[in-house]
Coordinates of C-alpha atoms in Angstrom, one line a residue:
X1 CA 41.6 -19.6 3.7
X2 CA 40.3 -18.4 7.2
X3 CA 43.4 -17.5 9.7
X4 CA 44.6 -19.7 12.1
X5 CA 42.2 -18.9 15.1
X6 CA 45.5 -18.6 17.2
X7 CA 47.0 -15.6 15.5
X8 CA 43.5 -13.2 15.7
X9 CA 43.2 -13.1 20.0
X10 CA 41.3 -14.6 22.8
X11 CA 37.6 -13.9 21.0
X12 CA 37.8 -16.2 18.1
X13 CA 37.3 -19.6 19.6
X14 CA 33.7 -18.8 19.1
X15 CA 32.6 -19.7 22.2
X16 CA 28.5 -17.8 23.3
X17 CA 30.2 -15.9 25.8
X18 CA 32.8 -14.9 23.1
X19 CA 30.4 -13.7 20.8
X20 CA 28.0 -12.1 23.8
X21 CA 31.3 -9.8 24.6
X22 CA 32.2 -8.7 21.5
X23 CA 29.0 -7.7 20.7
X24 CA 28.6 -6.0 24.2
X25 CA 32.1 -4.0 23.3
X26 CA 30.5 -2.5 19.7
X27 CA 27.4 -1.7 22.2
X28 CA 29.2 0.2 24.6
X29 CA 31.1 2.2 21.7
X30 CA 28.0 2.7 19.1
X31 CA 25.6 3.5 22.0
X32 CA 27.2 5.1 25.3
X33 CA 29.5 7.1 23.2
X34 CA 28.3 7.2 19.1
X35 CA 24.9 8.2 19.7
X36 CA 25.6 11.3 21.0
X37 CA 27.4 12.4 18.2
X38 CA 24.9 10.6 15.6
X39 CA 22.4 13.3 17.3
X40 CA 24.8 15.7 16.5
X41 CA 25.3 15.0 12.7
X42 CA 22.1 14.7 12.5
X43 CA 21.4 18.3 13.3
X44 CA 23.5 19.1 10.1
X45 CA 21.9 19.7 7.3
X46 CA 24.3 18.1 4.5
X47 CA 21.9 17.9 2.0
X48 CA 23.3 16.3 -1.3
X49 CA 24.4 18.5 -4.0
X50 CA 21.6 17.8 -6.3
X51 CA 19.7 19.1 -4.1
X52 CA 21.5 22.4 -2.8
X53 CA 23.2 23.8 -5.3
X54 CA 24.9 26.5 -3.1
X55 CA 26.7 23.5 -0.7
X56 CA 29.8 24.6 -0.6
X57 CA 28.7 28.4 0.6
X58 CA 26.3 26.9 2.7
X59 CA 29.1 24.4 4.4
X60 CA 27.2 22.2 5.8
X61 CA 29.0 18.9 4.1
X62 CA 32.3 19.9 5.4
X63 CA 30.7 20.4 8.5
X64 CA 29.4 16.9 9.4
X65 CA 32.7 15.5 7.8
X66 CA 34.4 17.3 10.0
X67 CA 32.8 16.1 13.2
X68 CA 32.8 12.7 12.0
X69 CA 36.5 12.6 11.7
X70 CA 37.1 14.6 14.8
X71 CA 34.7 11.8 17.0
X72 CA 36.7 9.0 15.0
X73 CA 39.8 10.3 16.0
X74 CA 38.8 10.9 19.6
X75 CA 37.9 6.9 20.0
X76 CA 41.8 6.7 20.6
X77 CA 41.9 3.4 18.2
X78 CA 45.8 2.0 18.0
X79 CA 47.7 2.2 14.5
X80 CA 44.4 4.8 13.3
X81 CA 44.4 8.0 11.3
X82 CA 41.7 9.7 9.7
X83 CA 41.5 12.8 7.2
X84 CA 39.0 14.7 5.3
X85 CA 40.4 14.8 1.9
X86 CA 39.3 17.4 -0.6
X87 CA 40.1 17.6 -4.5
X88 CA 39.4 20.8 -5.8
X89 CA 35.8 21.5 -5.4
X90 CA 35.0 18.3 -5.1
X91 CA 33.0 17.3 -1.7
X92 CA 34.9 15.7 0.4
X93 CA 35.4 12.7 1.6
X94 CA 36.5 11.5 4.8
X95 CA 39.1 8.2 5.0
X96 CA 39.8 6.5 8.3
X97 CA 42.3 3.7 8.6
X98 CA 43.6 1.5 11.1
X99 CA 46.6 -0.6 11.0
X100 CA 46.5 -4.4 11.4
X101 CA 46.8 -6.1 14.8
X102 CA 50.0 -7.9 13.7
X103 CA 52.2 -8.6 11.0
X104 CA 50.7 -11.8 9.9
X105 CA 47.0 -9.6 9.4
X106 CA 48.8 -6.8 7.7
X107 CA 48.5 -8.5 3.6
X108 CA 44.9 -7.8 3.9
X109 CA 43.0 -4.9 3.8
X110 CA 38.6 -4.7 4.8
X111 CA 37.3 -1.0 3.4
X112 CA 33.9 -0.3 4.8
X113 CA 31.8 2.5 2.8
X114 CA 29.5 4.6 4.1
X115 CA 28.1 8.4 3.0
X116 CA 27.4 11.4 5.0
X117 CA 25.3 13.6 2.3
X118 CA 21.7 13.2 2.8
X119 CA 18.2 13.7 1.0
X120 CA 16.2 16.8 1.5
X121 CA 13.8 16.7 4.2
X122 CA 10.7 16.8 2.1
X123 CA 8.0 17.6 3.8
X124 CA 5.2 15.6 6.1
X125 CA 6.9 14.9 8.7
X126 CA 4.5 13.7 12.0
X127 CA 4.3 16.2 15.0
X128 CA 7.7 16.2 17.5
X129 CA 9.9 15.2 14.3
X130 CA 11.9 17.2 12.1
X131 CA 14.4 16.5 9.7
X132 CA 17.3 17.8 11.3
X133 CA 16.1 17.7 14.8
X134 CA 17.5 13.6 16.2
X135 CA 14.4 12.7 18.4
X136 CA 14.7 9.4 20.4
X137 CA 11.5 7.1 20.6
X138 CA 12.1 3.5 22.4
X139 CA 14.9 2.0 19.9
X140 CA 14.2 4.3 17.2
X141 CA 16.5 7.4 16.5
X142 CA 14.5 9.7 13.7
X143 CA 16.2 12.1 12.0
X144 CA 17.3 12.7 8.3
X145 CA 20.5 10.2 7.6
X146 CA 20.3 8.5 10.6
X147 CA 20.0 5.4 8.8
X148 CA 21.1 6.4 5.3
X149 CA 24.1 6.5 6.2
X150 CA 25.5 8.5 8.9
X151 CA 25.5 5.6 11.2
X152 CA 27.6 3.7 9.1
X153 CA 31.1 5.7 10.1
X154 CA 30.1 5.0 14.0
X155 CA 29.0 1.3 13.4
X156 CA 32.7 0.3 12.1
X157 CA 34.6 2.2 14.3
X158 CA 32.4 0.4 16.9
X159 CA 33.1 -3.0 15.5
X160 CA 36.9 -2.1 15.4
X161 CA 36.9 -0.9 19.1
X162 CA 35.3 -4.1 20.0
X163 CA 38.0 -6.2 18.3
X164 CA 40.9 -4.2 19.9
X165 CA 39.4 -3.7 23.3
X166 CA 38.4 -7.5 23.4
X167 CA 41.8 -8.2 22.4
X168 CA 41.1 -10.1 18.7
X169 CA 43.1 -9.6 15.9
X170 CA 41.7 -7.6 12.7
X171 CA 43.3 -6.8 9.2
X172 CA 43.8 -3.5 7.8
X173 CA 41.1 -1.5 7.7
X174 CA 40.2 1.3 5.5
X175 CA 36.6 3.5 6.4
X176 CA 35.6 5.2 3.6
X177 CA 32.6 7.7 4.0
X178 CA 31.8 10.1 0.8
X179 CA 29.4 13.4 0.1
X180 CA 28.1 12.7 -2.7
X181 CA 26.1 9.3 -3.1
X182 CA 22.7 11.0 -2.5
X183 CA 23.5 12.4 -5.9
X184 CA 24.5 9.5 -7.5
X185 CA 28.5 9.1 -6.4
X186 CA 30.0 11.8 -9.1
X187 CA 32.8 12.5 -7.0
X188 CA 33.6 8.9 -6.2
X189 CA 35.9 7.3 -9.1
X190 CA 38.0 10.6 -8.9
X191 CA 38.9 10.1 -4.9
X192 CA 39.6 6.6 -5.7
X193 CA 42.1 7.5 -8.3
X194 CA 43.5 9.8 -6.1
X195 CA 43.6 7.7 -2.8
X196 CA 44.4 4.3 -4.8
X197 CA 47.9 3.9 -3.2
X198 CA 46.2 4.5 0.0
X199 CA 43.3 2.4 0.1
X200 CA 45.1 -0.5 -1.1
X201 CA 43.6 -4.1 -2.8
X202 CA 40.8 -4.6 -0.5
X203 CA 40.4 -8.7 0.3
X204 CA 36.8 -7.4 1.4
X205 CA 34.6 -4.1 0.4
X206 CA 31.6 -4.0 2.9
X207 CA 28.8 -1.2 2.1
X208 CA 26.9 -0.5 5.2
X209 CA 24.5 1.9 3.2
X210 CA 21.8 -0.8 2.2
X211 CA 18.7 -2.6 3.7
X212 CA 16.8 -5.1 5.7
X213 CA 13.8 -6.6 4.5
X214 CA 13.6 -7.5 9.0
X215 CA 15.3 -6.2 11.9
X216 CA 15.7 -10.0 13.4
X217 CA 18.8 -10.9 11.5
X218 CA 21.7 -9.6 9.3
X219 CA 20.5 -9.3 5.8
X220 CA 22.9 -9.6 2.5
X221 CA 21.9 -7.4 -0.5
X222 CA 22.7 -9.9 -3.8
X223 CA 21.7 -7.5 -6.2
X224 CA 20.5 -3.7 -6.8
X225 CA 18.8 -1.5 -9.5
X226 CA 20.9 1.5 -10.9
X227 CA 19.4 4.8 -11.8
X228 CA 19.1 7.2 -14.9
X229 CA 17.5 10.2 -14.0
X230 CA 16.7 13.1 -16.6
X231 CA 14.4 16.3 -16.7
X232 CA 11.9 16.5 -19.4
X233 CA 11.2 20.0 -20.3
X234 CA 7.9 20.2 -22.9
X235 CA 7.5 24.4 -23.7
X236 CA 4.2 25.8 -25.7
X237 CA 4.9 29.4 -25.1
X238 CA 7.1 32.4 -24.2
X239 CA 5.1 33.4 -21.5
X240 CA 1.4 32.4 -19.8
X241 CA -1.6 33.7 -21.1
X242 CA -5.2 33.7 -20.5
X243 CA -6.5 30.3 -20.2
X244 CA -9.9 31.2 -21.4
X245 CA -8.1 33.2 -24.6
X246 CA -5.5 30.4 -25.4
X247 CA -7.5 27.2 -23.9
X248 CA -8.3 24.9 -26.9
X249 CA -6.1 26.4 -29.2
X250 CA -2.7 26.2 -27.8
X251 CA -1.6 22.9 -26.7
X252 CA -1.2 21.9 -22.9
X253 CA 2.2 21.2 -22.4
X254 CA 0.8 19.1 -19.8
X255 CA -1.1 17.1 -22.2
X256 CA 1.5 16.9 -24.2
X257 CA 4.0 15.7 -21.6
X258 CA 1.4 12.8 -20.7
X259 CA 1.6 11.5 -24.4
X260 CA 5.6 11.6 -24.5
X261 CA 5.6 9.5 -20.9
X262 CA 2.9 7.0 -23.0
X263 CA 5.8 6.4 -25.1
X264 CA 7.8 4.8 -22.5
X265 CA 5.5 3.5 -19.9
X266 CA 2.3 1.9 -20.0
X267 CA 0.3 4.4 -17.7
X268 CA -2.4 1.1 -17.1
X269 CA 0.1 -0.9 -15.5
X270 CA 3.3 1.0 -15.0
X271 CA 5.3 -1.8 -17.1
X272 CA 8.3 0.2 -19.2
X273 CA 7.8 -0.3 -23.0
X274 CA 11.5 0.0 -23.6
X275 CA 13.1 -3.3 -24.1
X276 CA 16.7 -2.0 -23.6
X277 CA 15.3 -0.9 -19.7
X278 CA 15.0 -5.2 -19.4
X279 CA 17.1 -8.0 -18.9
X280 CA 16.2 -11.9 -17.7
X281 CA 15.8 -12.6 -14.6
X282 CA 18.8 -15.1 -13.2
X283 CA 17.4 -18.7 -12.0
X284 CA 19.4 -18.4 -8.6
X285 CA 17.9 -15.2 -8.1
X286 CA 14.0 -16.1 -8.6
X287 CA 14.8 -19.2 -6.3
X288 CA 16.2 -16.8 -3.3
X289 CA 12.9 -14.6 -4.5
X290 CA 10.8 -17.9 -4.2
X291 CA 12.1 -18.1 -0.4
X292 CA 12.4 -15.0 0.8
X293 CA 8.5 -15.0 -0.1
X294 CA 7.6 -17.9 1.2
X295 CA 8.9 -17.3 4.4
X296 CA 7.7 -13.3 4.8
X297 CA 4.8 -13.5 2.9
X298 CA 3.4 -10.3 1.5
X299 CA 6.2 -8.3 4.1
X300 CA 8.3 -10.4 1.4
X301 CA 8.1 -6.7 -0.9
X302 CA 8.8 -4.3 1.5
X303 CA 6.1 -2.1 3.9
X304 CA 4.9 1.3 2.2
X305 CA 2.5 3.6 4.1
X306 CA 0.0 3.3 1.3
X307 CA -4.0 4.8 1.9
X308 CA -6.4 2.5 2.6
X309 CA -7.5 0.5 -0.4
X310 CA -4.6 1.0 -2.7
X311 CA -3.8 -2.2 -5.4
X312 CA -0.8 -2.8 -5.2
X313 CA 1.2 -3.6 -8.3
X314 CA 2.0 -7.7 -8.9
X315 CA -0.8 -10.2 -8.4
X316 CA 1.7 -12.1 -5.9
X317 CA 4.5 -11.2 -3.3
X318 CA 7.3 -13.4 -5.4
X319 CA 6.0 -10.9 -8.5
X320 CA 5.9 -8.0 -6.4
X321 CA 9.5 -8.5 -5.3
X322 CA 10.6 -9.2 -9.0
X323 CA 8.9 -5.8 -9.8
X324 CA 10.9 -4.0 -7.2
X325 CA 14.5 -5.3 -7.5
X326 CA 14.6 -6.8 -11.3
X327 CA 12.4 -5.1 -13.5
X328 CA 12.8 -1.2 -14.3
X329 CA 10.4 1.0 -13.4
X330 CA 9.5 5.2 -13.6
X331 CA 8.6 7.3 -11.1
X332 CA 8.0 11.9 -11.2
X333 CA 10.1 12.8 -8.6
X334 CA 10.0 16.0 -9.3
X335 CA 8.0 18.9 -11.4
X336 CA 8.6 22.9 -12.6
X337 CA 6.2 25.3 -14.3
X338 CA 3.0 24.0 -12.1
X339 CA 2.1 26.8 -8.9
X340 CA 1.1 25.9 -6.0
X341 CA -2.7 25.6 -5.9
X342 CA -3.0 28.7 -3.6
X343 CA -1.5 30.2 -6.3
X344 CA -2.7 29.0 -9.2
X345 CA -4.6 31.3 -11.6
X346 CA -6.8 31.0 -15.1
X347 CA -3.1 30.8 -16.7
X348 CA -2.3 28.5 -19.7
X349 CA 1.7 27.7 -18.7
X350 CA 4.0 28.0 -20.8
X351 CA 5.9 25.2 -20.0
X352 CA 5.6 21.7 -17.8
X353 CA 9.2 20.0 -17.2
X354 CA 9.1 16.8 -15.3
X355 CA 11.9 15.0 -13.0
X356 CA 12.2 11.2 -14.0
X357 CA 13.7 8.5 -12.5
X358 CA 14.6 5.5 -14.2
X359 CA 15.0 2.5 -12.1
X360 CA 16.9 -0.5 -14.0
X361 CA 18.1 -3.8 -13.5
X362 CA 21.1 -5.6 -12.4
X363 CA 23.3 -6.1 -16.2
X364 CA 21.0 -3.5 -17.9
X365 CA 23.8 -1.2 -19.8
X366 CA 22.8 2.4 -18.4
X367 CA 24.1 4.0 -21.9
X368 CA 22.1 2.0 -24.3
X369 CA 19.2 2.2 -22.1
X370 CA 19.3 6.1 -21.6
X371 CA 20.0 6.4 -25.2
X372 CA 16.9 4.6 -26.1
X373 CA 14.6 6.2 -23.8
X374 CA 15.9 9.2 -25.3
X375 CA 15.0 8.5 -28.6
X376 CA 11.9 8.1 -27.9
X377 CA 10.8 10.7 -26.0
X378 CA 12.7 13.4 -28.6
X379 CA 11.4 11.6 -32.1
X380 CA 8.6 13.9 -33.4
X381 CA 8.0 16.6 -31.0
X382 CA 4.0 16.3 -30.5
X383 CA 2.3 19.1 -31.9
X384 CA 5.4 21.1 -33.0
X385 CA 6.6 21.7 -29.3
X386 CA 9.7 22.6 -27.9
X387 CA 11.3 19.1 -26.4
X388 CA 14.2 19.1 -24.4
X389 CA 16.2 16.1 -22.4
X390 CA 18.7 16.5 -19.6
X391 CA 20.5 13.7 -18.1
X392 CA 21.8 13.4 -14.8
X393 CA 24.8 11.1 -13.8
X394 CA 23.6 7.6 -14.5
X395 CA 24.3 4.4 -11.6
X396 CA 25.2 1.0 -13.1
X397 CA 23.1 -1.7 -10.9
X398 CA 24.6 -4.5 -9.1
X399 CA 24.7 -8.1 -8.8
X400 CA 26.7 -9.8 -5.6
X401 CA 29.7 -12.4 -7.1
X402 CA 29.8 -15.6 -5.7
X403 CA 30.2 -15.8 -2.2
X404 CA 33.6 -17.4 -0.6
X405 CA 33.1 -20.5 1.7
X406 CA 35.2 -18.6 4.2
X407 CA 32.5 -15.2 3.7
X408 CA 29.6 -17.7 4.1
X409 CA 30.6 -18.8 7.2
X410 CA 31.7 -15.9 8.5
X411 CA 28.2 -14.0 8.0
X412 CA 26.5 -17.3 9.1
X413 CA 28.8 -17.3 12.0
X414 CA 28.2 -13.4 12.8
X415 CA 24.4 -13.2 12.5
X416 CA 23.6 -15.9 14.8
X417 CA 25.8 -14.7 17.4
X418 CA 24.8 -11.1 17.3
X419 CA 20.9 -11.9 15.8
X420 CA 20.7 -15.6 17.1
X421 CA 19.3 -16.5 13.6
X422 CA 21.1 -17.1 10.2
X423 CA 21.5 -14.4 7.6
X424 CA 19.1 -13.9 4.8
X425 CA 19.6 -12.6 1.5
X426 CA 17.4 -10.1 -0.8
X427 CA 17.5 -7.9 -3.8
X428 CA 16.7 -4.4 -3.1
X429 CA 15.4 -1.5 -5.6
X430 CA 17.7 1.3 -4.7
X431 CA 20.6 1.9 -5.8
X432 CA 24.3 2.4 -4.7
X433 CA 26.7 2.9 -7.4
X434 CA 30.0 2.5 -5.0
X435 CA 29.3 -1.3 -5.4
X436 CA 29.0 -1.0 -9.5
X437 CA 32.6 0.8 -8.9
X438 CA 34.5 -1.0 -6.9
X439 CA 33.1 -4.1 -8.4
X440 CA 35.0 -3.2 -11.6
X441 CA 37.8 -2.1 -9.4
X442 CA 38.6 -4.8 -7.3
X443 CA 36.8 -8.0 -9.3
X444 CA 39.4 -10.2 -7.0
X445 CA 37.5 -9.0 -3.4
X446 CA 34.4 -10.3 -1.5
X447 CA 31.6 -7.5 -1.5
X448 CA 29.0 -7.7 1.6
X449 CA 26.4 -4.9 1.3
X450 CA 24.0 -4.8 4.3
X451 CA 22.4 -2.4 6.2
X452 CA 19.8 -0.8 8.6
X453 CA 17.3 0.2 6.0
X454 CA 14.0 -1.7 6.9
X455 CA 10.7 -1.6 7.7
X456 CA 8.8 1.8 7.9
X457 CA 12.5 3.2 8.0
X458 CA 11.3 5.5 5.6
X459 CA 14.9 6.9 3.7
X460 CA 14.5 9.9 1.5
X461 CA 10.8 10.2 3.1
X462 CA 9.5 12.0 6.2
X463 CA 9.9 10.2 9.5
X464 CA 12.9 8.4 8.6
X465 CA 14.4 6.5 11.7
X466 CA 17.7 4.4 12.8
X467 CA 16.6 1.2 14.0
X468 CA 19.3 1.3 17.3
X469 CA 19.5 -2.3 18.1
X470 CA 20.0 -3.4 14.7
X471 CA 22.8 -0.8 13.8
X472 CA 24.6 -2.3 16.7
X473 CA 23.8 -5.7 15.9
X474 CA 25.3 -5.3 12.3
X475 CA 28.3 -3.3 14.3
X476 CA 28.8 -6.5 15.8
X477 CA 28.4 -8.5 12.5
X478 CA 31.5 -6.5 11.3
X479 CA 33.3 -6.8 13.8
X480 CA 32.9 -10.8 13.4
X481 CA 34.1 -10.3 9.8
X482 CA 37.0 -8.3 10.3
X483 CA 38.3 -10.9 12.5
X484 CA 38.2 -13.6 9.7
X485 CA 39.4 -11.8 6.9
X486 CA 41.9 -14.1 5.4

């Protein structure tokens, strides 16, 4: 049931001017005072631990979570504390809470989830931007994790602010931002152990870390694809020798790795040959597909900054969009053994090891499909050479439960007063494993997962960029939901 609108303050008659000040309130907090210190975290180069092995000597993730808790704690929000919690040498996590309004509010509890480790900066980035250097541009904020996801700690303190300063009512609320999601949340389950007591039986679990497929309304993610990554490692050799000796005789490892990635992906069309890596695609979830792409049209699939001419894979957007949040897929993210081609001499290599990322669907179980993957690519070592198969952490994929009637109208509610147009609802390709955890966690709460994630936002690539208005926009969404949590 929704609470009786006189116990949660003077902004829940849902009156326009109602809505128009609370979403003024998360303005003034996100942009007059969180931007500043967005620009500031953004400076901070937290890169993930997958991708900086030295992390804790370098310090940089303590570093950011330290000035996100410090600015949290500076806001002045009644009933709040915030810590950094460390276990062991773990990274750390930061945990913000903030009692409820009144006694009647205090039975539930909303945690919001957001991450502070980021991607690498890669490379490519256009003239006047840099990874770690915030640049402003019109409503655009670029800078690595502006967007994924160091707004997400400023966007629900804003939406709390905006509550207590309008004077509405709100539950308990539990901010939960990690370090290690970039890297596939290894750290996670062990902090929730840990903080159980203290984070409570959320009513509500909202992830702020997702997408957009537009930045004109508040977008619901209903499903996700989890990740198995490995490294494949194909060696022909001890050490390089003369091409021009060894060409022809010894086997590429190249080559060689190309047949083994034949095994599990049809190089013609990119379909995955493993039947484990597939599951059937839900009824409700083509028809939302069938919308979403009738009303976007080819923007249904997302925008990619692809060269001129490029086919793109699906003959239709409604396949295209199948292909990107319910079918698996492969990409090389990354490759050892291969010099640069400044560098690159008449040298057979001795060895070619390749970084693959396995994307897979909502209800595909991770363990049968990495063990069958695996299978294949070890049977029968081509040509007698050395094979090798490292896993990384694998991410379950997600699929939204049921709505409430109460959450329905509450996100309807919230979208048209701080959007002024009703929600929509897509899958999306990435991946967020806190939802796969908390779903198995908490299989009594409501999970929302949106986010500022949208077009030409470019996460994990060069140029990525915080759409502003829309961060405070879904600030405002929050702040309609925390005052409606039954």
């Amino acid at each position: 049931m929704t609470p009786d609108p006189d116990t949660i303050g003077p902004l829940a008659a849902g009156s326009a001017r109602a809505a128009d000040e609370l979403l003024g309130l998360a303005r003034a907090c996100f942009e007059e005072a969180g931007l500043e210190a967005l620009g500031d975290y953004t400076r901070i180069a937290c890169v993930s631990p997958a991708y900086d092995a030295a992390w804790r000597e370098h310090g940089e993730i303590g570093r950011a979570a330290r000035l996100l808790a410090e600015w949290f704690e500076g806001r002045g929000l009644e009933r709040s504390s915030v810590e950094v919690v460390t276990l062991g040498d773990r990274t750390p996590l930061l945990l913000a809470e903030v009692g409820a309004t009144d006694e009647s509010r205090s039975g539930s509890t909303a945690l919001v989830y957001g991450h502070l480790d980021k991607q690498p900066p890669l490379g490519g980035w256009r003239e006047g931007l840099g990874a770690f250097e915030p640049v402003r541009e019109g409503d655009r904020l670029y800078g690595r994790g502006t967007a994924d996801d160091g707004y997400a700690l400023f966007a629900a303190t804003a939406a709390v602010e905006a509550l207590q300063r309008g004077g509405a009512g709100h539950p308990r609320v539990v901010v939960l931002v990690e370090s290690s999601e970039e890297s596939g949340s290894p750290d996670l389950p062990a902090y929730l152990d840990a903080l159980a007591g203290r984070i409570g039986r959320p009513s509500v679990v909202v992830c702020l870390d997702s997408g957009c497929a537009t930045y004109d309304r508040l977008w619901v993610t209903t499903s996700l694809r989890g990740v198995v990554s490995a490294t494949l490692r194909v060696e022909v050799l001890e050490q390089g020798v003369h091409s021009g000796s060894a060409g022809g005789i010894v086997p590429s490892s190249f080559r060689l790795l190309r047949r083994l990635l034949d095994r599990v992906e049809d190089s013609t069309t990119g379909d995955l040959l493993v039947p484990e890596l597939h599951v059937a695609l839900p009824e409700r979830r083509r028809r939302e597909i069938e919308r979403l792409a009738e009303e976007l049209g080819d923007a249904a699939a997302g925008s990619f900054p692809s060269v001129p001419g490029l086919e793109l894979s699906g003959s239709s957007p409604v396949e295209r969009v199948v292909r990107g949040t319910w079918e698996p897929s492969l990409s090389v993210t990354g490759v050892e053994g291969i010099p640069p081609l400044g560098e690159a001499g008449n040298v057979l290599r001795p060895f070619t090891a390749l970084k693959l990322s396995f994307r897979i669907p909502p209800g595909c179980d991770v363990a049968a499909a990495a063990a069958a993957v695996e299978a294949r690519l070890l049977a029968d070592p081509p040509e007698g050479a050395r094979v090798t198969l490292t896993w990384d952490a694998p991410g379950s994929g997600w699929e939204a439960p049921e709505a409430a009637p109460w959450l329905e109208d509450a996100l309807r509610e919230a979208s048209l007063a701080c959007f002024g147009r009703p929600p929509g609802a897509t899958g999306e390709g990435g991946s967020i494993p806190f939802l796969a955890e908390l779903s198995a966690r908490y299989p009594g709460a409501q999970l929302v997962a949106t986010g500022v994630l949208g077009p030409e936002s470019n996460a994990h690539g060069p140029n990525e960029f915080l759409h502003v208005p829309t961060a405070v926009a879904v600030a405002g969404c929050v702040a309609h939901l925390l005052r409606v949590v039954p």
